[in-house]
Amino acid sequence: MGKLTKFFNDAVEEMQHKVTWPSYLELQKSSILVLVGSVVFAVVVGAMDFVYDSTLEWFYNQF
């Protein structure tokens, strides 16, 4: 039980004194970057899905 207590105490100390937290502006920039990247990824995957679906539908209608 002592090791577990020491682990949590060390974790709290490290979070308070050794971790450098980003500023609010840096956090906003990173969040916007993730949002834009997610939208671009979703559009690319959606376009690929549309192309594959259209191609397969055309192919199956040939028979």
Coordinates of C-alpha atoms in Angstrom, one line a residue:
M1 CA 0.0 0.0 0.0
G2 CA 2.9 2.3 0.6
K3 CA 4.2 2.0 -3.0
L4 CA 0.7 3.0 -4.3
T5 CA 0.6 6.0 -2.0
K6 CA 4.1 7.0 -3.0
F7 CA 3.2 6.7 -6.7
F8 CA 0.2 9.0 -6.4
N9 CA 2.1 11.5 -4.3
D10 CA 4.9 11.5 -6.9
A11 CA 2.4 11.9 -9.8
V12 CA 0.7 14.9 -8.1
E13 CA 4.1 16.5 -7.4
E14 CA 5.2 16.0 -11.0
M15 CA 2.0 17.5 -12.4
Q16 CA 2.3 20.5 -10.2
H17 CA 6.0 21.3 -10.5
K18 CA 7.6 19.6 -13.4
V19 CA 5.0 19.7 -16.2
T20 CA 4.9 22.7 -18.4
W21 CA 1.3 23.4 -19.3
P22 CA 0.4 25.2 -22.6
S23 CA -1.0 28.7 -22.6
Y24 CA -4.6 29.3 -23.5
L25 CA -3.5 30.7 -26.9
E26 CA -1.4 27.6 -27.6
L27 CA -4.3 25.4 -26.6
Q28 CA -6.6 27.2 -28.9
K29 CA -4.2 26.9 -31.9
S30 CA -3.7 23.2 -31.2
S31 CA -7.5 22.6 -30.9
I32 CA -8.2 24.5 -34.2
L33 CA -5.4 22.5 -35.9
V34 CA -6.9 19.2 -34.7
L35 CA -10.4 20.3 -35.8
V36 CA -9.2 21.3 -39.3
G37 CA -7.2 18.1 -39.7
S38 CA -10.3 16.0 -38.6
V39 CA -12.5 17.8 -41.1
V40 CA -10.0 17.3 -43.9
F41 CA -9.6 13.7 -43.1
A42 CA -13.4 13.2 -43.0
V43 CA -13.8 14.8 -46.4
V44 CA -11.1 12.7 -47.9
V45 CA -12.5 9.5 -46.5
G46 CA -16.1 10.5 -47.6
A47 CA -14.9 11.2 -51.1
M48 CA -13.1 7.9 -51.3
D49 CA -16.3 6.1 -50.1
F50 CA -18.3 8.0 -52.7
V51 CA -15.9 7.0 -55.5
Y52 CA -15.7 3.4 -54.4
D53 CA -19.5 3.1 -54.0
S54 CA -20.2 4.7 -57.4
T55 CA -17.6 2.5 -59.1
L56 CA -18.9 -0.7 -57.6
E57 CA -22.5 0.3 -58.4
W58 CA -21.5 0.9 -62.0
F59 CA -19.6 -2.4 -62.1
Y60 CA -22.5 -4.4 -60.7
N61 CA -25.0 -2.8 -63.1
Q62 CA -23.0 -4.0 -66.0
F63 CA -24.1 -7.5 -65.4

